[in-house]
Short mmCIF file of C-alpha atoms in Angstrom, two decimals:
data_model
loop_
_atom_site.label_atom_id
_atom_site.label_comp_id
_atom_site.label_asym_id
_atom_site.label_seq_id
_atom_site.Cartn_x
_atom_site.Cartn_y
_atom_site.Cartn_z
CA MET A 1 0.00 0.00 0.00
CA GLU A 2 1.25 3.43 -0.97
CA ASN A 3 1.65 5.87 1.92
CA PHE A 4 0.87 3.20 4.50
CA ILE A 5 1.79 5.46 7.46
CA HIS A 6 -0.44 8.20 6.10
CA PHE A 7 -3.28 5.67 5.81
CA VAL A 8 -2.79 4.36 9.37
CA LEU A 9 -2.71 7.90 10.76
CA SER A 10 -5.87 8.85 8.85
CA LEU A 11 -7.77 5.74 9.93
CA SER A 12 -6.59 6.04 13.55
CA ALA A 13 -7.66 9.68 13.63
CA ALA A 14 -11.07 8.76 12.15
CA VAL A 15 -11.60 6.03 14.77
CA PHE A 16 -10.44 8.42 17.51
CA PHE A 17 -12.85 11.18 16.46
CA GLY A 18 -15.67 8.66 15.95
CA ILE A 19 -15.25 7.15 19.42
CA ALA A 20 -14.84 10.61 20.95
CA SER A 21 -18.19 11.58 19.32
CA ILE A 22 -19.83 8.52 20.91
CA VAL A 23 -18.36 9.36 24.33
CA PHE A 24 -19.56 12.95 24.00
CA VAL A 25 -23.12 12.02 23.01
CA VAL A 26 -23.35 9.51 25.89
CA VAL A 27 -22.04 12.09 28.37
CA TRP A 28 -24.46 14.66 26.92
CA VAL A 29 -27.57 12.56 27.61
CA SER A 30 -26.34 11.07 30.90
CA HIS A 31 -24.49 13.93 32.61
CA PHE A 32 -26.45 16.90 31.20
CA GLY A 33 -29.71 15.02 30.47
CA GLU A 34 -31.98 12.36 31.92
CA GLY A 35 -30.12 9.30 30.63
CA VAL A 36 -31.95 6.83 28.41
CA ALA A 37 -35.14 4.82 28.91
CA TRP A 38 -38.15 3.82 26.80
CA ASP A 39 -40.60 5.92 28.83
CA ALA A 40 -42.07 8.28 26.22
CA GLY A 41 -40.31 11.14 28.02
CA MET A 42 -37.00 12.97 27.45
CA ALA A 43 -35.08 9.82 28.37
CA GLU A 44 -36.69 8.11 25.37
CA PHE A 45 -35.93 11.11 23.16
CA ASN A 46 -32.30 10.78 24.28
CA TRP A 47 -32.02 7.48 22.39
CA HIS A 48 -32.36 9.59 19.23
CA PRO A 49 -28.94 11.36 19.32
CA VAL A 50 -27.22 8.35 20.94
CA LEU A 51 -28.35 5.88 18.27
CA VAL A 52 -27.77 8.30 15.41
CA VAL A 53 -24.19 9.11 16.43
CA THR A 54 -23.26 5.56 17.47
CA GLY A 55 -24.98 3.60 14.74
CA TYR A 56 -26.12 5.73 11.87
CA ILE A 57 -22.94 7.84 11.66
CA PHE A 58 -20.08 5.85 13.26
CA LEU A 59 -21.04 2.42 11.86
CA GLN A 60 -21.87 3.92 8.45
CA GLY A 61 -18.44 5.55 8.43
CA LEU A 62 -16.74 2.24 9.22
CA ALA A 63 -18.84 0.49 6.55
CA ILE A 64 -17.64 3.00 3.96
CA VAL A 65 -13.91 2.49 4.62
CA VAL A 66 -13.92 -1.21 5.52
CA TYR A 67 -12.59 -2.27 2.09
CA ARG A 68 -9.57 0.00 2.60
CA ILE A 69 -8.19 -1.76 5.70
CA PRO A 70 -5.21 -3.90 4.54
CA TRP A 71 -5.91 -6.51 7.26
CA THR A 72 -9.22 -7.33 5.45
CA TRP A 73 -7.47 -8.05 2.12
CA ARG A 74 -6.86 -11.66 3.19
CA PHE A 75 -10.64 -12.25 2.97
CA ASN A 76 -12.32 -12.71 -0.38
CA LYS A 77 -14.30 -9.86 -1.86
CA LEU A 78 -17.69 -11.48 -1.27
CA THR A 79 -16.98 -11.76 2.47
CA MET A 80 -16.07 -8.09 2.59
CA LYS A 81 -19.22 -7.17 0.63
CA PHE A 82 -21.24 -8.90 3.38
CA VAL A 83 -19.31 -6.96 6.04
CA HIS A 84 -19.91 -3.70 4.12
CA ALA A 85 -23.64 -4.48 3.73
CA GLY A 86 -23.95 -5.83 7.28
CA LEU A 87 -22.50 -2.67 8.85
CA HIS A 88 -24.84 -0.57 6.71
CA LEU A 89 -27.80 -2.73 7.77
CA LEU A 90 -26.82 -2.28 11.42
CA ALA A 91 -26.54 1.49 10.87
CA PHE A 92 -30.01 1.45 9.28
CA ILE A 93 -31.53 -0.46 12.22
CA PHE A 94 -29.99 2.02 14.70
CA ALA A 95 -31.42 4.86 12.60
CA VAL A 96 -34.93 3.38 12.49
CA ILE A 97 -35.01 2.88 16.29
CA ALA A 98 -33.69 6.45 16.67
CA MET A 99 -36.61 7.73 14.55
CA ALA A 100 -39.13 5.58 16.47
CA ALA A 101 -37.88 7.11 19.74
CA VAL A 102 -38.45 10.66 18.58
CA PHE A 103 -41.90 9.97 17.06
CA ASP A 104 -42.96 8.18 20.27
CA PHE A 105 -41.70 11.07 22.41
CA HIS A 106 -43.41 13.68 20.21
CA ASN A 107 -46.72 11.81 20.22
CA ALA A 108 -46.68 11.38 24.01
CA SER A 109 -45.88 15.08 24.51
CA ALA A 110 -48.29 16.39 21.83
CA ILE A 111 -45.36 17.92 19.90
CA PRO A 112 -45.99 17.97 16.12
CA ASN A 113 -43.91 15.59 14.00
CA MET A 114 -42.07 16.47 10.80
CA TYR A 115 -42.28 20.26 10.95
CA SER A 116 -38.57 21.10 10.82
CA LEU A 117 -36.01 21.12 8.02
CA HIS A 118 -34.04 18.69 10.24
CA SER A 119 -36.94 16.22 10.16
CA TRP A 120 -37.61 16.67 6.43
CA LEU A 121 -33.99 16.15 5.38
CA GLY A 122 -33.58 13.38 7.95
CA LEU A 123 -36.54 11.41 6.61
CA VAL A 124 -35.48 11.88 2.98
CA ALA A 125 -31.93 10.79 3.87
CA LEU A 126 -33.22 7.68 5.66
CA THR A 127 -35.49 6.79 2.74
CA LEU A 128 -32.64 7.20 0.25
CA PHE A 129 -30.31 5.25 2.57
CA CYS A 130 -32.82 2.38 2.49
CA LEU A 131 -33.09 2.63 -1.32
CA GLN A 132 -29.30 2.67 -1.62
CA PHE A 133 -29.11 -0.44 0.57
CA VAL A 134 -31.74 -2.35 -1.43
CA LEU A 135 -30.14 -1.40 -4.76
CA GLY A 136 -26.67 -2.21 -3.43
CA VAL A 137 -27.72 -5.68 -2.28
CA GLY A 138 -29.70 -6.29 -5.47
CA ILE A 139 -26.89 -5.28 -7.78
CA TYR A 140 -23.70 -6.36 -5.94
CA LEU A 141 -24.73 -9.29 -3.73
CA ILE A 142 -27.28 -11.15 -5.88
CA PRO A 143 -25.16 -13.10 -8.37
CA VAL A 144 -27.55 -12.78 -11.34
CA THR A 145 -26.96 -9.08 -11.97
CA PRO A 146 -24.91 -8.70 -15.19
CA ALA A 147 -21.39 -7.32 -14.73
CA SER A 148 -22.21 -4.47 -17.11
CA TRP A 149 -25.00 -3.30 -14.79
CA ARG A 150 -22.66 -3.53 -11.81
CA ALA A 151 -20.10 -1.44 -13.62
CA ALA A 152 -22.61 1.14 -14.82
CA PHE A 153 -24.10 1.61 -11.36
CA MET A 154 -20.85 1.79 -9.36
CA PRO A 155 -20.07 5.53 -9.80
CA LEU A 156 -23.62 6.32 -8.63
CA HIS A 157 -23.31 3.86 -5.70
CA VAL A 158 -20.08 5.50 -4.49
CA TYR A 159 -21.34 9.06 -5.01
CA SER A 160 -24.69 8.38 -3.30
CA GLY A 161 -23.03 6.62 -0.39
CA LEU A 162 -20.70 9.52 0.36
CA LEU A 163 -23.44 12.10 -0.24
CA LEU A 164 -25.80 10.31 2.16
CA PHE A 165 -23.05 9.96 4.78
CA GLY A 166 -22.31 13.70 4.60
CA SER A 167 -26.02 14.53 4.64
CA VAL A 168 -26.65 12.46 7.77
CA ILE A 169 -23.89 14.40 9.57
CA ALA A 170 -25.36 17.71 8.36
CA VAL A 171 -28.81 16.64 9.58
CA ALA A 172 -27.31 15.68 12.97
CA LEU A 173 -25.74 19.15 13.29
CA MET A 174 -29.18 20.68 12.61
CA GLY A 175 -30.60 18.37 15.28
CA PHE A 176 -28.02 19.56 17.85
CA THR A 177 -28.93 23.16 16.96
CA GLU A 178 -32.66 22.42 17.48
CA GLU A 179 -32.09 20.63 20.75
CA LEU A 180 -29.87 23.36 22.20
CA LEU A 181 -32.28 26.14 21.19
CA LEU A 182 -35.40 24.30 22.38
CA GLY A 183 -33.96 22.43 25.36
CA LEU A 184 -31.76 25.03 27.08
CA ASP A 185 -33.63 27.56 29.18
CA ASN A 186 -32.23 29.80 31.89
CA PRO A 187 -29.41 29.83 30.91
CA GLN A 188 -30.32 29.73 27.20
CA TYR A 189 -28.13 28.62 24.28
CA LYS A 190 -27.01 32.24 23.72
CA ASP A 191 -25.69 32.39 27.29
CA SER A 192 -23.24 29.56 26.46
CA PRO A 193 -23.79 27.28 29.47
CA PRO A 194 -21.43 24.26 29.71
CA GLU A 195 -23.94 21.99 27.91
CA ALA A 196 -23.99 24.36 24.90
CA ILE A 197 -20.19 24.39 24.63
CA PHE A 198 -20.06 20.63 25.12
CA VAL A 199 -22.55 19.89 22.32
CA ASN A 200 -20.88 22.42 20.01
CA VAL A 201 -17.65 20.44 20.52
CA LEU A 202 -19.55 17.22 19.76
CA GLY A 203 -20.66 18.80 16.47
CA PHE A 204 -17.03 19.58 15.65
CA LEU A 205 -15.91 16.04 16.44
CA LEU A 206 -18.55 14.65 14.06
CA VAL A 207 -17.48 16.98 11.26
CA VAL A 208 -13.83 15.94 11.64
CA PHE A 209 -14.85 12.25 11.71
CA GLY A 210 -16.87 12.72 8.50
CA ALA A 211 -14.07 14.63 6.77
CA LEU A 212 -11.55 11.87 7.60
CA ILE A 213 -13.84 9.07 6.38
CA VAL A 214 -14.41 10.88 3.07
CA TRP A 215 -10.65 11.51 2.75
CA ILE A 216 -9.86 7.81 3.28
CA ALA A 217 -12.63 6.64 0.93
CA THR A 218 -11.52 8.90 -1.92
CA ARG A 219 -7.76 8.13 -2.08
CA PRO A 220 -7.31 5.89 -5.13
CA ALA A 221 -4.01 4.47 -3.84
CA TRP A 222 -5.70 3.05 -0.75
CA LYS A 223 -8.22 0.89 -2.58
CA ARG A 224 -8.30 -2.86 -2.01
CA PRO A 225 -5.82 -4.30 -4.52
CA SER A 226 -8.49 -6.38 -6.30
CA ASP A 227 -10.42 -3.12 -6.92
CA GLN A 228 -7.41 -1.42 -8.43
CA VAL A 229 -6.80 -1.79 -12.13
CA LEU A 230 -3.15 -2.48 -12.51
CA PRO A 231 -1.26 -2.21 -15.77
CA ASN A 232 1.65 -4.63 -16.21
CA LEU A 233 4.96 -3.11 -17.04
CA ARG A 234 6.42 -4.90 -20.04
CA SER A 235 10.13 -5.29 -20.49
CA ASP A 236 10.09 -2.77 -23.37
CA GLY A 237 8.62 -0.17 -21.02
CA LEU A 238 5.14 -0.15 -22.56
CA ARG A 239 2.26 -0.81 -20.25
CA VAL A 240 -0.51 -3.25 -21.09
CA GLU A 241 -3.80 -3.69 -19.39
CA ASN A 242 -3.88 -6.37 -16.71
CA SER A 243 -6.80 -8.49 -17.76
CA ASN A 244 -6.99 -10.81 -14.75
CA VAL A 245 -8.09 -8.29 -12.17
CA GLY A 246 -11.08 -10.39 -11.29
CA SER A 247 -13.91 -8.75 -9.44
CA ALA A 248 -16.59 -6.85 -11.28
CA MET A 249 -15.80 -3.92 -8.97
CA ALA A 250 -12.45 -3.62 -10.68
CA GLU A 251 -14.05 -2.85 -14.00
CA LEU A 252 -15.58 0.27 -12.63
CA SER A 253 -15.00 3.92 -12.68
CA ASN A 254 -15.26 3.74 -8.96
CA GLY A 255 -15.86 7.26 -7.80
CA ALA A 256 -14.83 10.75 -8.54
CA ASP A 257 -11.99 12.25 -10.50
CA GLY A 258 -9.53 10.17 -12.42
CA GLU A 259 -6.07 9.23 -11.48
CA THR A 260 -3.17 9.69 -13.81
CA TRP A 261 -1.03 7.03 -15.38
CA GLY A 262 1.76 8.21 -13.12
CA ASP A 263 -0.25 7.09 -10.11
CA VAL A 264 -1.08 3.75 -11.64
CA ARG A 265 2.58 3.24 -12.48
CA LYS A 266 3.71 4.09 -8.96
CA ARG A 267 1.15 1.74 -7.46
CA SER A 268 2.05 -1.01 -9.85
CA GLY A 269 5.66 -0.70 -8.79
CA ASN A 270 4.75 -1.06 -5.13
CA HIS A 271 2.95 -4.35 -5.38
CA MET B 1 -17.30 15.06 -24.33
CA GLU B 2 -18.71 11.77 -23.16
CA ASN B 3 -22.39 11.83 -22.14
CA PHE B 4 -22.81 15.42 -23.32
CA ILE B 5 -26.60 15.35 -22.86
CA HIS B 6 -26.18 14.04 -19.34
CA PHE B 7 -23.71 16.85 -18.62
CA VAL B 8 -26.02 19.53 -20.02
CA LEU B 9 -28.96 18.20 -18.00
CA SER B 10 -26.88 18.08 -14.80
CA LEU B 11 -25.51 21.60 -15.27
CA SER B 12 -28.94 23.00 -16.22
CA ALA B 13 -30.49 21.39 -13.17
CA ALA B 14 -27.71 22.80 -10.95
CA VAL B 15 -28.22 26.32 -12.35
CA PHE B 16 -31.99 25.94 -11.98
CA PHE B 17 -31.77 24.86 -8.32
CA GLY B 18 -29.14 27.53 -7.60
CA ILE B 19 -31.26 30.33 -9.06
CA ALA B 20 -34.38 28.94 -7.36
CA SER B 21 -32.47 29.09 -4.03
CA ILE B 22 -31.60 32.75 -4.69
CA VAL B 23 -35.24 33.56 -5.55
CA PHE B 24 -36.42 31.79 -2.39
CA VAL B 25 -33.98 33.59 -0.08
CA VAL B 26 -34.89 36.97 -1.60
CA VAL B 27 -38.63 36.24 -1.22
CA TRP B 28 -37.98 35.06 2.35
CA VAL B 29 -36.41 38.33 3.49
CA SER B 30 -38.66 40.62 1.41
CA HIS B 31 -42.09 38.95 1.59
CA PHE B 32 -41.84 37.29 5.03
CA GLY B 33 -39.22 39.66 6.51
CA GLU B 34 -38.25 43.30 6.60
CA GLY B 35 -36.28 43.43 3.35
CA VAL B 36 -32.66 44.53 3.43
CA ALA B 37 -30.96 47.68 4.70
CA TRP B 38 -27.77 48.57 6.63
CA ASP B 39 -29.65 49.78 9.70
CA ALA B 40 -28.29 47.50 12.46
CA GLY B 41 -31.77 45.95 12.69
CA MET B 42 -33.36 42.82 11.21
CA ALA B 43 -33.11 44.30 7.71
CA GLU B 44 -29.33 44.34 8.15
CA PHE B 45 -29.36 40.79 9.50
CA ASN B 46 -31.28 39.80 6.34
CA TRP B 47 -28.19 40.52 4.24
CA HIS B 48 -26.65 37.50 5.97
CA PRO B 49 -28.77 34.73 4.34
CA VAL B 50 -29.10 36.66 1.05
CA LEU B 51 -25.33 37.12 0.61
CA VAL B 52 -24.49 33.61 1.78
CA VAL B 53 -26.91 31.91 -0.63
CA THR B 54 -26.24 34.23 -3.58
CA GLY B 55 -22.49 34.65 -3.24
CA TYR B 56 -20.93 32.18 -0.87
CA ILE B 57 -22.91 29.15 -2.09
CA PHE B 58 -24.10 29.87 -5.66
CA LEU B 59 -20.92 31.59 -6.88
CA GLN B 60 -18.71 29.03 -5.11
CA GLY B 61 -20.67 26.25 -6.85
CA LEU B 62 -20.17 27.90 -10.26
CA ALA B 63 -16.47 28.42 -9.50
CA ILE B 64 -16.10 24.70 -8.77
CA VAL B 65 -17.60 23.50 -12.06
CA VAL B 66 -16.43 26.29 -14.36
CA TYR B 67 -13.60 24.17 -15.85
CA ARG B 68 -16.18 21.56 -16.88
CA ILE B 69 -18.19 23.81 -19.23
CA PRO B 70 -17.18 22.90 -22.83
CA TRP B 71 -17.77 26.47 -24.01
CA THR B 72 -14.81 27.55 -21.82
CA TRP B 73 -12.39 25.09 -23.39
CA ARG B 74 -11.57 27.60 -26.16
CA PHE B 75 -9.84 29.76 -23.51
CA ASN B 76 -6.40 28.84 -22.27
CA LYS B 77 -6.02 27.23 -18.88
CA LEU B 78 -4.52 30.32 -17.22
CA THR B 79 -7.58 32.40 -18.17
CA MET B 80 -9.86 29.79 -16.67
CA LYS B 81 -7.74 29.65 -13.49
CA PHE B 82 -8.33 33.40 -13.12
CA VAL B 83 -12.08 32.86 -13.62
CA HIS B 84 -12.04 30.03 -11.05
CA ALA B 85 -10.07 32.15 -8.55
CA GLY B 86 -12.12 35.30 -9.35
CA LEU B 87 -15.44 33.59 -8.66
CA HIS B 88 -14.06 32.22 -5.40
CA LEU B 89 -12.79 35.68 -4.44
CA LEU B 90 -16.24 37.12 -5.15
CA ALA B 91 -17.83 34.36 -3.05
CA PHE B 92 -15.40 35.19 -0.23
CA ILE B 93 -16.23 38.92 -0.38
CA PHE B 94 -19.97 38.12 -0.23
CA ALA B 95 -19.30 35.86 2.76
CA VAL B 96 -17.28 38.49 4.64
CA ILE B 97 -20.01 41.13 4.17
CA ALA B 98 -22.56 38.53 5.28
CA MET B 99 -20.58 37.93 8.49
CA ALA B 100 -20.16 41.70 9.07
CA ALA B 101 -23.96 42.13 8.80
CA VAL B 102 -24.66 39.55 11.47
CA PHE B 103 -21.96 40.82 13.89
CA ASP B 104 -23.22 44.40 13.44
CA PHE B 105 -26.82 43.31 14.07
CA HIS B 106 -25.85 41.26 17.15
CA ASN B 107 -23.80 44.09 18.64
CA ALA B 108 -26.59 46.63 18.11
CA SER B 109 -29.16 44.28 19.69
CA ALA B 110 -26.90 43.09 22.55
CA ILE B 111 -27.12 39.49 21.29
CA PRO B 112 -23.95 37.49 22.04
CA ASN B 113 -21.73 36.57 19.07
CA MET B 114 -20.28 33.17 18.34
CA TYR B 115 -22.27 31.07 20.81
CA SER B 116 -23.83 28.59 18.39
CA LEU B 117 -22.46 25.56 16.55
CA HIS B 118 -23.63 27.37 13.38
CA SER B 119 -21.35 30.30 14.18
CA TRP B 120 -18.40 28.11 15.20
CA LEU B 121 -18.50 25.94 12.09
CA GLY B 122 -19.26 28.96 9.91
CA LEU B 123 -16.21 30.87 11.15
CA VAL B 124 -13.93 27.84 10.80
CA ALA B 125 -15.24 27.21 7.28
CA LEU B 126 -14.65 30.86 6.29
CA THR B 127 -11.11 30.78 7.74
CA LEU B 128 -10.30 27.56 5.88
CA PHE B 129 -11.92 28.97 2.71
CA CYS B 130 -9.55 31.95 2.97
CA LEU B 131 -6.57 29.62 3.56
CA GLN B 132 -7.62 27.46 0.58
CA PHE B 133 -7.82 30.60 -1.58
CA VAL B 134 -4.38 31.89 -0.54
CA LEU B 135 -2.77 28.47 -1.03
CA GLY B 136 -4.57 27.98 -4.36
CA VAL B 137 -3.35 31.34 -5.70
CA GLY B 138 0.15 30.78 -4.33
CA ILE B 139 0.52 27.32 -5.80
CA TYR B 140 -1.44 27.47 -9.09
CA LEU B 141 -1.35 31.11 -10.18
CA ILE B 142 2.15 32.23 -9.16
CA PRO B 143 4.42 30.83 -11.86
CA VAL B 144 7.40 30.06 -9.62
CA THR B 145 5.81 27.11 -7.79
CA PRO B 146 7.49 23.89 -8.97
CA ALA B 147 5.26 21.53 -10.97
CA SER B 148 5.94 18.78 -8.44
CA TRP B 149 4.43 20.90 -5.65
CA ARG B 150 1.42 21.66 -7.83
CA ALA B 151 0.92 17.97 -8.47
CA ALA B 152 1.39 16.96 -4.84
CA PHE B 153 -1.09 19.55 -3.59
CA MET B 154 -3.85 18.99 -6.17
CA PRO B 155 -5.68 16.06 -4.49
CA LEU B 156 -5.84 18.09 -1.28
CA HIS B 157 -6.99 21.21 -3.18
CA VAL B 158 -9.87 19.29 -4.81
CA TYR B 159 -10.85 17.46 -1.61
CA SER B 160 -10.75 20.62 0.52
CA GLY B 161 -12.70 22.61 -2.04
CA LEU B 162 -15.57 20.11 -2.16
CA LEU B 163 -15.49 19.59 1.61
CA LEU B 164 -15.70 23.34 2.25
CA PHE B 165 -18.50 23.73 -0.31
CA GLY B 166 -20.53 20.98 1.40
CA SER B 167 -19.75 22.39 4.84
CA VAL B 168 -20.95 25.87 3.89
CA ILE B 169 -24.29 24.37 2.78
CA ALA B 170 -24.55 22.38 6.03
CA VAL B 171 -23.81 25.54 8.03
CA ALA B 172 -26.50 27.42 6.06
CA LEU B 173 -29.06 24.69 6.91
CA MET B 174 -28.15 25.10 10.60
CA GLY B 175 -28.62 28.87 10.16
CA PHE B 176 -32.12 28.38 8.69
CA THR B 177 -32.95 26.13 11.66
CA GLU B 178 -31.75 28.79 14.12
CA GLU B 179 -33.60 31.59 12.38
CA LEU B 180 -36.90 29.67 12.19
CA LEU B 181 -36.72 28.60 15.86
CA LEU B 182 -35.68 32.03 17.14
CA GLY B 183 -37.57 34.23 14.67
CA LEU B 184 -41.00 32.58 14.42
CA ASP B 185 -43.34 33.27 17.30
CA ASN B 186 -47.07 32.85 17.38
CA PRO B 187 -47.27 30.79 15.23
CA GLN B 188 -43.99 29.08 16.13
CA TYR B 189 -41.84 26.86 13.89
CA LYS B 190 -43.60 23.74 15.23
CA ASP B 191 -46.97 25.14 14.07
CA SER B 192 -45.67 25.09 10.46
CA PRO B 193 -46.69 28.59 9.33
CA PRO B 194 -46.12 29.37 5.61
CA GLU B 195 -42.70 30.94 6.32
CA ALA B 196 -41.52 27.69 7.98
CA ILE B 197 -42.58 25.56 5.02
CA PHE B 198 -41.09 28.09 2.60
CA VAL B 199 -37.66 28.11 4.28
CA ASN B 200 -37.68 24.30 4.63
CA VAL B 201 -38.15 24.17 0.85
CA LEU B 202 -35.26 26.63 0.44
CA GLY B 203 -33.10 24.23 2.48
CA PHE B 204 -34.04 21.41 0.14
CA LEU B 205 -33.23 23.46 -2.96
CA LEU B 206 -29.75 24.23 -1.58
CA VAL B 207 -29.08 20.55 -0.83
CA VAL B 208 -30.07 19.54 -4.38
CA PHE B 209 -27.89 22.36 -5.80
CA GLY B 210 -24.94 21.15 -3.74
CA ALA B 211 -25.47 17.52 -4.69
CA LEU B 212 -25.55 18.41 -8.41
CA ILE B 213 -22.38 20.54 -8.22
CA VAL B 214 -20.50 17.72 -6.47
CA TRP B 215 -21.82 15.22 -9.05
CA ILE B 216 -20.60 17.38 -11.96
CA ALA B 217 -17.22 18.08 -10.33
CA THR B 218 -16.50 14.41 -9.66
CA ARG B 219 -17.24 12.86 -13.09
CA PRO B 220 -13.81 12.13 -14.64
CA ALA B 221 -15.22 12.08 -18.18
CA TRP B 222 -16.37 15.70 -17.89
CA LYS B 223 -12.99 17.18 -17.10
CA ARG B 224 -11.50 19.84 -19.34
CA PRO B 225 -9.61 17.91 -22.03
CA SER B 226 -6.23 19.41 -21.07
CA ASP B 227 -6.78 18.05 -17.54
CA GLN B 228 -7.49 14.57 -18.77
CA VAL B 229 -4.60 12.20 -19.25
CA LEU B 230 -5.17 10.47 -22.51
CA PRO B 231 -3.37 7.33 -23.58
CA ASN B 232 -2.78 6.94 -27.31
CA LEU B 233 -4.06 3.77 -28.88
CA ARG B 234 -1.32 2.26 -30.99
CA SER B 235 -2.13 0.30 -34.09
CA ASP B 236 -1.17 -2.95 -32.33
CA GLY B 237 -3.76 -2.27 -29.64
CA LEU B 238 -1.30 -1.42 -26.89
CA ARG B 239 -1.73 1.90 -25.18
CA VAL B 240 1.15 4.24 -24.51
CA GLU B 241 1.22 7.28 -22.32
CA ASN B 242 0.44 10.54 -24.07
CA SER B 243 3.37 12.68 -23.11
CA ASN B 244 2.22 16.00 -24.58
CA VAL B 245 -0.67 16.64 -22.24
CA GLY B 246 0.70 20.00 -21.24
CA SER B 247 -0.67 21.57 -18.12
CA ALA B 248 0.73 20.66 -14.73
CA MET B 249 -2.85 19.95 -13.70
CA ALA B 250 -2.83 16.98 -16.00
CA GLU B 251 -0.06 15.29 -14.04
CA LEU B 252 -2.25 15.06 -11.04
CA SER B 253 -4.30 12.54 -9.25
CA ASN B 254 -7.02 15.12 -9.40
CA GLY B 255 -9.58 13.97 -6.89
CA ALA B 256 -11.12 10.87 -5.57
CA ASP B 257 -11.30 7.31 -6.75
CA GLY B 258 -9.59 6.15 -9.88
CA GLU B 259 -11.09 5.52 -13.23
CA THR B 260 -10.42 2.32 -15.09
CA TRP B 261 -8.53 1.89 -18.30
CA GLY B 262 -11.85 1.16 -19.94
CA ASP B 263 -12.97 4.68 -19.21
CA VAL B 264 -9.76 6.17 -20.46
CA ARG B 265 -10.08 4.10 -23.61
CA LYS B 266 -13.64 5.21 -24.24
CA ARG B 267 -12.70 8.83 -23.73
CA SER B 268 -9.71 8.51 -25.95
CA GLY B 269 -11.93 7.13 -28.67
CA ASN B 270 -14.30 10.07 -28.41
CA HIS B 271 -11.75 12.79 -28.91
#
C-alpha cells in the first residue's frame, strides 16, 4: 500500500474522532440530560442522538472504509461485501429505532412531527439510505446481476453513499442546533452554558470524523488491490492492461476524479 | 465530451436549483421579513442569508464546475484559473459582508456573538476557505511554484474545495434552523406557518444544488480535455502514455477514486 503510514494515521484519527463523538453524546444525555429509557419522556428522546451518532454515523463511516483496511485483504471480496452491507444494515436499524424514539416522544408530549427542516432532510436521507441499501444488495450481492450493470451503477453507488453519509452528519448538526435552542432555558443557548459548549464540541468532532472518512474513501491508492486496475509493465517499457483483475468492482469507474497514469505506475511498482 | 446530454442536463439542473435558491432567499427576506438595509436591525441581518446563498454558495458552486463547461475550453487554462479564482474571491467577499452584517446586528441588539455551533463551524469554514484561496493562488497562479508541488497539492486542493462547499451548505441549513426557531413566534416553527414551510423548501433546494455541483465536479469524463490524461491507442492495440498533455494539472491525481482503463479508452476514442 502506498503511503501506508499516512493511511494508518488517517484511519486512527477517524476512529479516535468517531469514538470521541460517541463518548460525548453519551455524556451529553447522561451527565447533562436524563439518561436513556423507553418511557415516552425525554429519556426516550435521548435514544435519538445516541443511536444516530453511534450507529447511523459511526457504523456507516466504518462500513464505507472497511474495504480499505489492509488486514481485510486476506478475505475474499464477497466476504467483505457482506461486512460492508452488514454494517450498513446495522446502521439502518440504529437509525430506524432512533426515529421511532423521537416519534414516540413527540406523540406522548403532543409535539408535532415532521415540521422542521431537520426532520424533512432526515426522513429523505433515511429513505434514500434504504433505497441505496436495497439497490446495493440487489446489484452487488445477488449473483444474477450482469457485470455491465454492476459497472454502470458503481459511480452512482459511491457518489450516493458519500453524499448520504455527509447529509446524515449535516442533519445531525441541525438536530443539535434544534435541541440546544429548544432544550436550554435559563441559561439559554445564547448564554453559552457548559452543555452548549459541550454539544458544540460534539458537532465539531462529528465533522472531523466525517471529513476523515471521506478523505480515506476517496484516495485511489488506498483501494483494495483487487479493486485497483493495474497495468503490467512490459520489459520494453510499454504498459498493457492487466486483464486478470477479477472482481466486477475492478471494471468500474469507482468514484470521482480520475487518477493519472503516473499514479497507476507508482502503485504497480509497489505491489 | 462523453455523455454530453447528461452533462447539459446536470448543469442546467444545478443552475436551476441555484437560481431557485436565490429567488427563495430573496422572497424570504422581502415577503416574510423586513427586506434589506444597513440599519443595524433585522433588515441588516437579512443581508446574511441573502449574501451567503447568492455569493458564498451559488458563486462558489459555479467556481467549482467552471472548468467543466465545454464552451470555456476555447480559452487557455490560465484564463480559466483566473475565472475560477475570481469567482471564489467574489464568493469570499460576499461571505465576509454577510458575516459583518450579522456581527453588526448582534452588537446593536446586545445578542452574544459566536455562541452557536452554526457560528463556530461557519467561522472555521470561512477561515479555511480563505486559507484554501491563498494556497490555491500561491501554488497554481504564481508561476514560480514547482510543478511537483502543484501535483502533490492537487488532491488536497480538490478534496478541501468540495469539503468546504458541502460544509458551507450544512452551516446554512443550521442557520435556517436557528432563524426559524428564534424568529418565528405565534405561530412558532412547530406550528408550520407558511414561512416555515417556505424556508424548509429553500433548504431542500440548496441541498439539491450542492449535490448536483459535487456530481458534476466528480465525473472524470467531464474534465476539461487538457486536464485529462489520454493514452494513445497504438495500431497494435497497446496503449502508450500521451506525453504531450501540457498543463501541470494533467499530471495530477485530481480527486477521488480512480477511473479504469476502460474509461480512459472510451474517452480517448471520443476525442
